[in-house]
Amino acid sequence: MALFIVAALAMTVVGLLLGCVIGLFAKIFRVETDQRIELVTELLPNANCGGCGKAGCADFAKSVVEGENPPGKCPVSSREAISAIARALGIEAGGEFKQVAVVTCSGDHSKMKTEVRYNGVTDCVSASLIAGGPKGCAYGCLGMSSCSRACPFGAIEIRNGLAVVHSDLCVGCGKCVATCPRGLIKLVPADAPYHVFCNSPEKGPAKKKVCDSPCIGCRKCLKAMPEKMTVTGFLAKVNYSAPAPTAEEIAAAACPTGCLRAALPVKKEQEVSEVVNG
Amino acid sequence: MRYLELTVGAVLVYNFVLSRFLGICPFLGVSKRLETAMGMSGAVIFVMTLASALTALIYNYLLVIPLPGGVTVHLEFLQIILFILVIAALVQVVEIMLQKLSPPLYKALGIYLPLITTNCAVLGVAALNAKSGNSVLDATIFGAFSGVGFALALLLFSSLRERLELADIPRPFQGTSIALITAGILAMAFIGFSGLC
C-alpha cells in the first residue's frame, strides 16, 4: 500500500515540479515577437518558394514589417493579397509586374530527333554533361524534369520530351530558371502572348537538320514588326519592352517554322503531379 | 574495452536505427533531403546526450526512496512513464532557452526539437542505460554516441534517397516502398559490423 501512495505522490510531485519549471523558464526566457509578422505570414501564400529572395514566407513577412521590402515584392501573391497586407500594415503596396516562366524550345519528340539513347540519371544536368545530351540540338530542352522537380507549384509539365509551363499555375518565382543547364527558361511579362520558342545560336541550316521548328533567322518577323522584334545572329527574340505583337502582325510575319507563336494552351493532366512528386 | 562498446558499439554495431530498429519514424520522415536530415541529426544528438545524463541521474539516485519507518520503496517500475515526462519537459525547457539565448541554433534545430520529445530512440537510450546500470558518465557517453549513430544512419539514408529521387524506379516501387527496401538493405549492410566489439 505504501508503495502505491509513494508512487502516486512521486508522480504528482514530479509532474507539478516539471510544470512549474517549464512555466518559470517560459517566463524568464520570453521572446517578444511582433504580432504583425504572424499576420503578414498568414496573408502570404506560404509556399516558401524563395522567389522574393528571402528564406521563406515568414522571413519575407519579417522584412516587410521592418520596412525592408514592400509587400509587392512577393511575386506569387495575388494583387488582392498584396493590397490586404499593405492595408493591414498601413503602407504602400509597391509592386512589380507579374511574370511567368517560358521554356524557349519547341523540340519535343515529334519535332526534334533523339540521336543517342541516354540511360543515365534522369536529370538534365547529368544528361547535358555527356556529349551534349541525347537530343540532336545541343541547345534544346532535355526533357528530364529538372525544372518541374524544382517548381514548388507543379506548374511545369514534361510533355512528349519537352518542358511546358502552365502559365495559369506559374507564379513567376523563377526557381526553375536556375535549374535548366541550357538556360532555356526565361521570365517574361505574364500578358505577353507570343514568344520565340528557340534558343539555339547556331546557323539556320544546322538547326533545321535536327529540329522541325527552329528559328532560322529569316527575319520575316522583323520586317513585319521592326520595333517589336530583335534578331541577333540567327535567333529572333520578342522585344518585351515594346507593346505585345497583335494577332494580325503575327499572321503577317508568317513564321515559316512556326517558332514564333503563342504559348500552347496546355491542360493539366493527372500525370503532372506524379512527375513533380516522384 | 567498455568504452569501445559505449562508443564504436553504439555507432556501428548496435546502431539505434539499423540494428535496434528504434527511431524509425524520423528515419523515414525527415530523410527526404540531406539538409533537413542534418538538422534532425543535430537535434537528436543534442537531446539524446542531455536526456541520458538526466535520466541516468534520476534512475541511479532518485528512484529508491527510504521511508521514515525503515522501509525503502523501489520505484524502478515507474521508469518509463517518468522518463517520458522528464525528457519531454527537458526538451521543452531547452527549446525555450535556445529561442532566447541562441536564435541561430534555434533556427537550425528549432522545428526538430518538439518532434523528438517522445521519440522512441531517445526513450530507448534512457531505458537501455537503466537496464545495463550505467553510471551517469557512461550513460552520457552512450547517449551521445547513440545520437551519432542515429545521425550516421539518417545522413546515409537521406543521401541515398536524394539519389533515388533521380533514379528510374518502376512505378510500384516509387516513394516509400523503395525507401523501406533501401533501409532494409542498409540495415543488412550494418550487420557486417557485428563482432567488431
Tab-separated table of C-alpha atoms in Angstrom:
chain	number	residue	atom	x	y	z
A	1	MET	CA	0.000	0.000	0.000
A	2	ALA	CA	2.815	2.341	0.930
A	3	LEU	CA	4.262	1.667	-2.489
A	4	PHE	CA	1.103	2.842	-4.230
A	5	ILE	CA	0.903	6.014	-2.197
A	6	VAL	CA	4.559	6.827	-2.682
A	7	ALA	CA	4.380	6.117	-6.422
A	8	ALA	CA	1.298	8.273	-6.876
A	9	LEU	CA	2.789	11.017	-4.749
A	10	ALA	CA	6.106	10.882	-6.567
A	11	MET	CA	4.456	11.181	-9.987
A	12	THR	CA	2.276	14.049	-8.821
A	13	VAL	CA	5.225	15.885	-7.353
A	14	VAL	CA	7.350	15.310	-10.444
A	15	GLY	CA	4.522	16.440	-12.737
A	16	LEU	CA	3.856	19.574	-10.737
A	17	LEU	CA	7.532	20.356	-10.438
A	18	LEU	CA	8.193	19.991	-14.149
A	19	GLY	CA	5.126	22.068	-14.939
A	20	CYS	CA	6.380	24.822	-12.690
A	21	VAL	CA	9.889	24.629	-14.181
A	22	ILE	CA	8.574	24.944	-17.738
A	23	GLY	CA	6.308	27.798	-16.742
A	24	LEU	CA	9.167	29.539	-14.990
A	25	PHE	CA	11.521	29.149	-17.946
A	26	ALA	CA	8.856	30.347	-20.341
A	27	LYS	CA	8.534	33.457	-18.199
A	28	ILE	CA	12.274	34.110	-17.820
A	29	PHE	CA	13.198	33.416	-21.430
A	30	ARG	CA	10.234	35.132	-23.030
A	31	VAL	CA	10.893	36.297	-26.562
A	32	GLU	CA	8.914	39.293	-27.727
A	33	THR	CA	7.611	38.678	-31.213
A	34	ASP	CA	5.930	41.210	-33.431
A	35	GLN	CA	2.270	40.243	-33.834
A	36	ARG	CA	2.249	41.809	-37.287
A	37	ILE	CA	4.807	39.340	-38.620
A	38	GLU	CA	2.422	36.471	-37.947
A	39	LEU	CA	-0.426	38.383	-39.524
A	40	VAL	CA	1.531	39.069	-42.694
A	41	THR	CA	2.780	35.475	-42.853
A	42	GLU	CA	-0.805	34.295	-42.802
A	43	LEU	CA	-1.690	36.541	-45.733
A	44	LEU	CA	1.247	35.328	-47.813
A	45	PRO	CA	0.925	32.168	-49.923
A	46	ASN	CA	3.207	30.182	-47.550
A	47	ALA	CA	4.646	28.134	-50.369
A	48	ASN	CA	8.136	29.153	-49.169
A	49	CYS	CA	9.340	29.340	-52.757
A	50	GLY	CA	12.013	31.942	-52.106
A	51	GLY	CA	11.048	33.930	-55.200
A	52	CYS	CA	11.379	37.151	-53.202
A	53	GLY	CA	14.969	36.371	-52.288
A	54	LYS	CA	14.179	35.662	-48.643
A	55	ALA	CA	14.341	32.316	-46.871
A	56	GLY	CA	10.645	31.551	-46.969
A	57	CYS	CA	7.436	33.430	-46.320
A	58	ALA	CA	7.971	34.049	-42.602
A	59	ASP	CA	11.306	35.664	-43.318
A	60	PHE	CA	9.764	37.808	-46.045
A	61	ALA	CA	6.961	38.827	-43.667
A	62	LYS	CA	9.590	39.961	-41.189
A	63	SER	CA	11.333	42.066	-43.817
A	64	VAL	CA	8.000	43.598	-44.859
A	65	VAL	CA	7.112	44.539	-41.295
A	66	GLU	CA	10.564	46.013	-40.778
A	67	GLY	CA	10.143	48.056	-43.947
A	68	GLU	CA	12.974	46.400	-45.863
A	69	ASN	CA	10.722	45.147	-48.661
A	70	PRO	CA	7.377	46.357	-49.969
A	71	PRO	CA	4.637	43.674	-49.900
A	72	GLY	CA	4.538	43.770	-53.701
A	73	LYS	CA	7.985	42.196	-53.806
A	74	CYS	CA	6.287	38.824	-53.386
A	75	PRO	CA	5.984	37.568	-56.969
A	76	VAL	CA	3.453	34.934	-56.023
A	77	SER	CA	0.728	36.753	-54.087
A	78	SER	CA	-2.329	37.971	-55.963
A	79	ARG	CA	-2.947	41.716	-56.156
A	80	GLU	CA	-5.712	41.354	-53.570
A	81	ALA	CA	-3.468	39.570	-51.105
A	82	ILE	CA	-0.771	42.187	-51.523
A	83	SER	CA	-3.125	45.071	-51.003
A	84	ALA	CA	-4.586	43.262	-47.987
A	85	ILE	CA	-1.109	43.124	-46.474
A	86	ALA	CA	-0.464	46.767	-47.326
A	87	ARG	CA	-3.777	47.757	-45.745
A	88	ALA	CA	-3.050	45.732	-42.612
A	89	LEU	CA	0.270	47.488	-42.173
A	90	GLY	CA	-0.876	50.872	-43.459
A	91	ILE	CA	1.883	51.121	-46.081
A	92	GLU	CA	2.261	51.365	-49.845
A	93	ALA	CA	1.799	48.062	-51.670
A	94	GLY	CA	4.588	48.721	-54.138
A	95	GLY	CA	4.505	46.320	-56.979
A	96	GLU	CA	6.304	44.633	-59.752
A	97	PHE	CA	4.524	43.441	-62.835
A	98	LYS	CA	3.660	39.784	-62.847
A	99	GLN	CA	5.940	37.466	-64.729
A	100	VAL	CA	5.657	33.888	-65.864
A	101	ALA	CA	8.268	31.412	-66.986
A	102	VAL	CA	8.521	30.252	-70.572
A	103	VAL	CA	10.624	27.371	-71.880
A	104	THR	CA	12.071	28.694	-75.119
A	105	CYS	CA	12.290	25.452	-77.057
A	106	SER	CA	9.928	23.643	-79.413
A	107	GLY	CA	11.850	20.402	-79.592
A	108	ASP	CA	9.557	17.708	-78.289
A	109	HIS	CA	9.935	14.154	-79.585
A	110	SER	CA	7.732	14.856	-82.611
A	111	LYS	CA	9.894	17.774	-83.757
A	112	MET	CA	13.397	17.007	-82.638
A	113	LYS	CA	15.399	13.887	-83.309
A	114	THR	CA	16.919	11.948	-80.458
A	115	GLU	CA	20.355	10.947	-81.670
A	116	VAL	CA	21.595	8.736	-78.877
A	117	ARG	CA	19.947	6.720	-76.179
A	118	TYR	CA	20.637	8.025	-72.713
A	119	ASN	CA	20.373	5.573	-69.835
A	120	GLY	CA	21.874	7.638	-67.035
A	121	VAL	CA	20.367	9.523	-64.156
A	122	THR	CA	17.114	11.233	-65.139
A	123	ASP	CA	18.373	14.721	-64.607
A	124	CYS	CA	19.021	17.459	-67.148
A	125	VAL	CA	22.381	18.499	-65.718
A	126	SER	CA	23.682	14.926	-65.809
A	127	ALA	CA	22.390	14.376	-69.338
A	128	SER	CA	23.777	17.652	-70.647
A	129	LEU	CA	27.266	16.774	-69.416
A	130	ILE	CA	27.558	13.775	-71.717
A	131	ALA	CA	28.394	14.680	-75.298
A	132	GLY	CA	25.854	17.480	-75.496
A	133	GLY	CA	22.902	15.390	-74.403
A	134	PRO	CA	20.774	12.800	-76.152
A	135	LYS	CA	18.853	15.141	-78.450
A	136	GLY	CA	20.061	16.441	-81.770
A	137	CYS	CA	20.168	20.073	-80.722
A	138	ALA	CA	22.831	20.903	-78.179
A	139	TYR	CA	20.839	23.933	-77.042
A	140	GLY	CA	17.378	22.417	-76.686
A	141	CYS	CA	15.241	21.140	-73.858
A	142	LEU	CA	16.413	17.794	-72.479
A	143	GLY	CA	13.024	16.952	-71.021
A	144	MET	CA	14.280	15.260	-67.872
A	145	SER	CA	12.177	17.179	-65.386
A	146	SER	CA	14.896	19.080	-63.548
A	147	CYS	CA	12.790	22.224	-63.770
A	148	SER	CA	9.492	20.552	-62.974
A	149	ARG	CA	11.004	18.963	-59.891
A	150	ALA	CA	12.193	22.366	-58.749
A	151	CYS	CA	8.804	24.029	-59.264
A	152	PRO	CA	7.022	24.389	-55.907
A	153	PHE	CA	3.715	24.954	-57.673
A	154	GLY	CA	3.673	21.976	-60.022
A	155	ALA	CA	3.450	24.325	-62.994
A	156	ILE	CA	5.892	22.610	-65.344
A	157	GLU	CA	4.902	19.514	-67.223
A	158	ILE	CA	7.138	17.368	-69.390
A	159	ARG	CA	5.071	16.794	-72.471
A	160	ASN	CA	6.460	14.429	-75.063
A	161	GLY	CA	10.030	15.194	-74.023
A	162	LEU	CA	9.629	18.948	-73.751
A	163	ALA	CA	9.114	21.041	-70.647
A	164	VAL	CA	5.945	23.121	-70.914
A	165	VAL	CA	4.947	25.796	-68.416
A	166	HIS	CA	1.325	26.047	-67.333
A	167	SER	CA	1.023	29.801	-67.330
A	168	ASP	CA	-2.110	29.658	-65.184
A	169	LEU	CA	-0.207	27.844	-62.430
A	170	CYS	CA	3.115	29.633	-62.855
A	171	VAL	CA	3.619	32.474	-60.414
A	172	GLY	CA	6.949	33.665	-61.743
A	173	CYS	CA	9.075	32.813	-58.705
A	174	GLY	CA	11.976	31.979	-61.018
A	175	LYS	CA	13.121	28.830	-59.231
A	176	CYS	CA	13.170	26.831	-62.434
A	177	VAL	CA	15.357	29.354	-64.267
A	178	ALA	CA	18.489	28.331	-62.422
A	179	THR	CA	17.870	24.588	-62.775
A	180	CYS	CA	17.980	24.496	-66.565
A	181	PRO	CA	21.528	23.676	-67.710
A	182	ARG	CA	20.667	25.078	-71.130
A	183	GLY	CA	19.310	28.375	-69.795
A	184	LEU	CA	16.092	27.891	-71.757
A	185	ILE	CA	13.690	29.186	-69.161
A	186	LYS	CA	13.008	32.904	-69.301
A	187	LEU	CA	10.800	35.053	-67.147
A	188	VAL	CA	8.534	37.100	-69.397
A	189	PRO	CA	5.661	39.509	-68.691
A	190	ALA	CA	2.533	37.479	-67.953
A	191	ASP	CA	0.484	39.419	-70.516
A	192	ALA	CA	2.887	38.831	-73.423
A	193	PRO	CA	1.107	36.343	-75.694
A	194	TYR	CA	3.832	35.469	-78.222
A	195	HIS	CA	7.319	34.116	-77.801
A	196	VAL	CA	10.133	32.724	-79.938
A	197	PHE	CA	10.391	29.064	-78.987
A	198	CYS	CA	14.025	28.551	-79.870
A	199	ASN	CA	17.218	29.411	-78.067
A	200	SER	CA	19.891	27.970	-80.347
A	201	PRO	CA	22.530	30.415	-81.647
A	202	GLU	CA	23.578	28.034	-84.438
A	203	LYS	CA	23.129	28.738	-88.129
A	204	GLY	CA	19.732	28.146	-89.682
A	205	PRO	CA	20.548	25.067	-91.809
A	206	ALA	CA	22.328	23.360	-88.910
A	207	LYS	CA	19.293	23.878	-86.724
A	208	LYS	CA	16.915	22.764	-89.437
A	209	LYS	CA	18.791	19.482	-89.730
A	210	VAL	CA	17.933	18.398	-86.194
A	211	CYS	CA	14.687	20.201	-85.459
A	212	ASP	CA	11.438	20.833	-87.325
A	213	SER	CA	10.664	24.081	-85.590
A	214	PRO	CA	13.785	26.183	-85.022
A	215	CYS	CA	14.280	29.904	-85.529
A	216	ILE	CA	16.261	30.032	-88.760
A	217	GLY	CA	16.893	33.750	-88.569
A	218	CYS	CA	14.959	34.576	-91.738
A	219	ARG	CA	13.969	37.996	-90.366
A	220	LYS	CA	10.419	37.799	-91.691
A	221	CYS	CA	9.085	38.765	-88.293
A	222	LEU	CA	11.498	41.668	-88.079
A	223	LYS	CA	10.189	43.002	-91.393
A	224	ALA	CA	6.566	42.670	-90.289
A	225	MET	CA	7.084	44.478	-86.972
A	226	PRO	CA	10.516	46.086	-86.788
A	227	GLU	CA	10.216	47.615	-83.336
A	228	LYS	CA	8.699	44.581	-81.664
A	229	MET	CA	11.360	42.037	-82.575
A	230	THR	CA	15.126	41.849	-82.358
A	231	VAL	CA	17.332	39.440	-84.271
A	232	THR	CA	20.852	38.637	-83.139
A	233	GLY	CA	22.777	36.262	-85.380
A	234	PHE	CA	20.327	33.545	-86.347
A	235	LEU	CA	17.981	33.971	-83.439
A	236	ALA	CA	14.958	36.256	-83.215
A	237	LYS	CA	13.645	37.471	-79.889
A	238	VAL	CA	10.458	39.247	-78.904
A	239	ASN	CA	11.166	42.704	-77.549
A	240	TYR	CA	9.128	42.548	-74.367
A	241	SER	CA	9.583	46.218	-73.535
A	242	ALA	CA	7.611	47.162	-76.685
A	243	PRO	CA	3.831	46.638	-76.865
A	244	ALA	CA	2.963	42.998	-77.498
A	245	PRO	CA	2.529	41.944	-81.155
A	246	THR	CA	-1.082	41.648	-82.313
A	247	ALA	CA	-2.521	38.517	-83.910
A	248	GLU	CA	-2.539	40.252	-87.317
A	249	GLU	CA	1.125	41.124	-87.083
A	250	ILE	CA	1.977	37.547	-86.169
A	251	ALA	CA	-0.087	36.368	-89.149
A	252	ALA	CA	1.725	38.869	-91.369
A	253	ALA	CA	5.102	37.698	-90.123
A	254	ALA	CA	4.109	34.114	-91.040
A	255	CYS	CA	6.991	32.440	-89.268
A	256	PRO	CA	7.954	29.645	-91.709
A	257	THR	CA	8.895	27.169	-88.980
A	258	GLY	CA	6.146	28.069	-86.534
A	259	CYS	CA	8.738	29.017	-83.987
A	260	LEU	CA	7.271	32.444	-83.235
A	261	ARG	CA	3.920	31.544	-81.754
A	262	ALA	CA	1.672	31.783	-78.746
A	263	ALA	CA	2.416	29.552	-75.800
A	264	LEU	CA	0.407	26.403	-76.342
A	265	PRO	CA	-2.683	26.213	-74.206
A	266	VAL	CA	-1.856	23.235	-72.065
A	267	LYS	CA	-4.185	21.233	-69.909
A	268	LYS	CA	-3.125	19.977	-66.551
A	269	GLU	CA	-3.020	16.214	-66.503
A	270	GLN	CA	-3.059	13.695	-63.717
A	271	GLU	CA	0.409	12.656	-64.670
A	272	VAL	CA	1.916	16.038	-63.885
A	273	SER	CA	1.641	15.830	-60.131
A	274	GLU	CA	3.255	12.428	-60.226
A	275	VAL	CA	6.198	13.703	-62.207
A	276	VAL	CA	6.615	16.517	-59.717
A	277	ASN	CA	6.325	14.346	-56.645
A	278	GLY	CA	8.232	11.384	-57.985
B	1	MET	CA	37.031	-2.151	-23.792
B	2	ARG	CA	33.934	-0.928	-22.041
B	3	TYR	CA	34.261	2.486	-23.631
B	4	LEU	CA	34.800	0.908	-27.025
B	5	GLU	CA	31.417	-0.727	-26.637
B	6	LEU	CA	29.821	2.517	-25.482
B	7	THR	CA	31.237	4.499	-28.422
B	8	VAL	CA	32.002	2.424	-31.516
B	9	GLY	CA	29.436	-0.149	-30.460
B	10	ALA	CA	26.689	2.451	-30.188
B	11	VAL	CA	27.535	3.979	-33.566
B	12	LEU	CA	28.181	0.920	-35.715
B	13	VAL	CA	27.425	-2.407	-34.091
B	14	TYR	CA	24.261	-1.673	-32.164
B	15	ASN	CA	23.168	1.230	-34.303
B	16	PHE	CA	19.891	2.540	-32.974
B	17	VAL	CA	18.094	2.685	-36.265
B	18	LEU	CA	19.657	-0.113	-38.229
B	19	SER	CA	20.234	-2.754	-35.557
B	20	ARG	CA	17.815	-1.939	-32.778
B	21	PHE	CA	15.094	-0.560	-35.072
B	22	LEU	CA	14.316	2.375	-32.813
B	23	GLY	CA	13.510	5.840	-34.109
B	24	ILE	CA	12.230	4.598	-37.465
B	25	CYS	CA	9.648	7.373	-37.668
B	26	PRO	CA	12.074	10.300	-38.042
B	27	PHE	CA	14.369	7.998	-40.036
B	28	LEU	CA	11.716	7.758	-42.745
B	29	GLY	CA	10.024	11.085	-42.104
B	30	VAL	CA	12.853	13.601	-42.396
B	31	SER	CA	15.208	11.714	-44.690
B	32	LYS	CA	13.924	13.135	-47.971
B	33	ARG	CA	16.552	15.862	-48.018
B	34	LEU	CA	20.079	15.880	-46.685
B	35	GLU	CA	19.603	19.365	-45.289
B	36	THR	CA	16.650	18.510	-43.049
B	37	ALA	CA	18.346	15.245	-42.099
B	38	MET	CA	21.316	17.249	-40.834
B	39	GLY	CA	19.081	19.458	-38.691
B	40	MET	CA	17.306	16.437	-37.281
B	41	SER	CA	20.592	14.643	-36.579
B	42	GLY	CA	21.929	17.620	-34.681
B	43	ALA	CA	18.771	17.813	-32.607
B	44	VAL	CA	18.818	14.088	-31.841
B	45	ILE	CA	22.465	14.067	-30.722
B	46	PHE	CA	21.760	17.082	-28.543
B	47	VAL	CA	18.634	15.675	-26.924
B	48	MET	CA	19.967	12.124	-26.514
B	49	THR	CA	23.062	13.345	-24.662
B	50	LEU	CA	21.086	15.570	-22.318
B	51	ALA	CA	18.314	13.028	-21.799
B	52	SER	CA	20.651	10.137	-20.968
B	53	ALA	CA	22.553	12.242	-18.459
B	54	LEU	CA	19.382	13.383	-16.734
B	55	THR	CA	17.578	10.048	-16.762
B	56	ALA	CA	20.670	8.199	-15.509
B	57	LEU	CA	20.861	10.708	-12.672
B	58	ILE	CA	17.225	10.074	-11.794
B	59	TYR	CA	17.452	6.320	-12.149
B	60	ASN	CA	20.613	5.964	-10.123
B	61	TYR	CA	19.842	8.344	-7.275
B	62	LEU	CA	16.178	9.233	-7.023
B	63	LEU	CA	14.184	6.066	-7.529
B	64	VAL	CA	14.977	4.410	-4.206
B	65	ILE	CA	13.177	6.341	-1.505
B	66	PRO	CA	13.753	5.490	2.159
B	67	LEU	CA	10.600	5.992	4.232
B	68	PRO	CA	10.708	7.093	7.897
B	69	GLY	CA	9.538	3.683	9.199
B	70	GLY	CA	12.682	1.940	7.997
B	71	VAL	CA	11.007	0.777	4.780
B	72	THR	CA	12.608	1.577	1.402
B	73	VAL	CA	10.391	1.967	-1.617
B	74	HIS	CA	11.700	0.936	-5.028
B	75	LEU	CA	10.143	2.955	-7.810
B	76	GLU	CA	12.099	1.462	-10.719
B	77	PHE	CA	8.864	0.223	-12.255
B	78	LEU	CA	7.928	3.839	-12.903
B	79	GLN	CA	10.958	4.400	-15.106
B	80	ILE	CA	9.228	4.517	-18.498
B	81	ILE	CA	6.482	6.936	-17.582
B	82	LEU	CA	8.934	9.015	-15.578
B	83	PHE	CA	11.484	9.112	-18.385
B	84	ILE	CA	8.888	10.237	-20.922
B	85	LEU	CA	7.780	13.000	-18.609
B	86	VAL	CA	11.287	14.179	-17.819
B	87	ILE	CA	12.540	14.035	-21.398
B	88	ALA	CA	9.524	15.906	-22.731
B	89	ALA	CA	9.922	18.603	-20.095
B	90	LEU	CA	13.660	18.795	-20.673
B	91	VAL	CA	13.264	19.285	-24.409
B	92	GLN	CA	10.621	21.916	-23.812
B	93	VAL	CA	12.891	23.829	-21.445
B	94	VAL	CA	15.852	23.551	-23.801
B	95	GLU	CA	13.709	24.824	-26.658
B	96	ILE	CA	12.551	27.834	-24.677
B	97	MET	CA	16.111	28.621	-23.641
B	98	LEU	CA	17.522	28.237	-27.136
B	99	GLN	CA	14.922	30.586	-28.557
B	100	LYS	CA	16.144	33.314	-26.263
B	101	LEU	CA	19.832	32.590	-25.917
B	102	SER	CA	20.848	31.372	-29.350
B	103	PRO	CA	18.441	32.258	-32.158
B	104	PRO	CA	20.707	30.814	-34.895
B	105	LEU	CA	20.890	27.447	-33.150
B	106	TYR	CA	17.165	27.613	-32.513
B	107	LYS	CA	16.599	28.237	-36.198
B	108	ALA	CA	18.712	25.226	-37.122
B	109	LEU	CA	17.265	22.804	-34.563
B	110	GLY	CA	14.033	24.531	-33.585
B	111	ILE	CA	11.469	22.706	-35.671
B	112	TYR	CA	13.018	19.312	-34.990
B	113	LEU	CA	13.209	19.583	-31.222
B	114	PRO	CA	9.484	19.131	-30.494
B	115	LEU	CA	9.423	16.208	-32.911
B	116	ILE	CA	11.791	14.130	-30.823
B	117	THR	CA	10.471	14.789	-27.326
B	118	THR	CA	8.909	11.362	-27.167
B	119	ASN	CA	10.924	9.700	-29.908
B	120	CYS	CA	11.361	6.037	-29.078
B	121	ALA	CA	15.104	6.215	-29.755
B	122	VAL	CA	15.501	8.839	-27.039
B	123	LEU	CA	13.356	6.851	-24.621
B	124	GLY	CA	15.199	3.717	-25.739
B	125	VAL	CA	18.613	5.087	-24.842
B	126	ALA	CA	17.327	6.008	-21.380
B	127	ALA	CA	15.799	2.568	-20.870
B	128	LEU	CA	18.946	0.792	-22.094
B	129	ASN	CA	21.068	2.834	-19.708
B	130	ALA	CA	18.769	1.878	-16.857
B	131	LYS	CA	18.832	-1.792	-17.838
B	132	SER	CA	22.602	-2.045	-18.020
B	133	GLY	CA	23.070	0.027	-14.873
B	134	ASN	CA	25.396	2.575	-16.463
B	135	SER	CA	26.865	5.290	-14.290
B	136	VAL	CA	25.934	8.873	-15.171
B	137	LEU	CA	29.168	9.417	-17.103
B	138	ASP	CA	28.845	6.135	-19.011
B	139	ALA	CA	25.230	6.887	-19.752
B	140	THR	CA	26.083	10.318	-21.133
B	141	ILE	CA	28.784	8.893	-23.386
B	142	PHE	CA	26.466	6.139	-24.570
B	143	GLY	CA	23.704	8.689	-25.216
B	144	ALA	CA	25.943	10.982	-27.233
B	145	PHE	CA	27.304	8.179	-29.395
B	146	SER	CA	23.905	6.630	-29.880
B	147	GLY	CA	22.892	10.022	-31.235
B	148	VAL	CA	25.897	9.964	-33.540
B	149	GLY	CA	24.849	6.511	-34.706
B	150	PHE	CA	21.363	7.779	-35.439
B	151	ALA	CA	22.858	10.736	-37.308
B	152	LEU	CA	25.078	8.444	-39.367
B	153	ALA	CA	22.160	6.243	-40.371
B	154	LEU	CA	19.958	9.235	-41.163
B	155	LEU	CA	22.592	11.030	-43.238
B	156	LEU	CA	23.476	7.886	-45.197
B	157	PHE	CA	19.838	7.170	-45.826
B	158	SER	CA	18.914	10.692	-46.864
B	159	SER	CA	21.820	10.797	-49.322
B	160	LEU	CA	20.579	7.531	-50.775
B	161	ARG	CA	17.059	8.879	-51.031
B	162	GLU	CA	18.195	12.027	-52.803
B	163	ARG	CA	19.783	9.780	-55.390
B	164	LEU	CA	16.719	7.568	-55.565
B	165	GLU	CA	14.647	10.593	-56.445
B	166	LEU	CA	16.521	10.846	-59.731
B	167	ALA	CA	16.647	7.152	-60.450
B	168	ASP	CA	14.333	5.443	-62.877
B	169	ILE	CA	12.300	3.375	-60.420
B	170	PRO	CA	9.455	1.105	-61.556
B	171	ARG	CA	6.143	2.654	-60.654
B	172	PRO	CA	5.000	0.171	-57.959
B	173	PHE	CA	8.247	0.758	-56.059
B	174	GLN	CA	8.271	4.540	-56.146
B	175	GLY	CA	8.167	6.567	-52.947
B	176	THR	CA	8.025	4.924	-49.550
B	177	SER	CA	8.286	1.343	-50.757
B	178	ILE	CA	11.717	1.800	-52.321
B	179	ALA	CA	12.723	3.772	-49.220
B	180	LEU	CA	11.812	0.847	-46.991
B	181	ILE	CA	13.627	-1.622	-49.220
B	182	THR	CA	16.700	0.619	-49.161
B	183	ALA	CA	16.507	0.865	-45.375
B	184	GLY	CA	16.425	-2.930	-45.176
B	185	ILE	CA	19.492	-3.293	-47.378
B	186	LEU	CA	21.293	-0.628	-45.362
B	187	ALA	CA	20.445	-2.499	-42.153
B	188	MET	CA	21.798	-5.711	-43.669
B	189	ALA	CA	25.000	-3.898	-44.547
B	190	PHE	CA	25.354	-2.807	-40.936
B	191	ILE	CA	25.169	-6.424	-39.792
B	192	GLY	CA	28.670	-6.629	-41.205
B	193	PHE	CA	29.877	-4.644	-38.197
B	194	SER	CA	28.671	-7.240	-35.686
B	195	GLY	CA	31.524	-8.783	-33.737
B	196	LEU	CA	33.566	-5.603	-34.033
B	197	CYS	CA	33.432	-5.148	-30.268
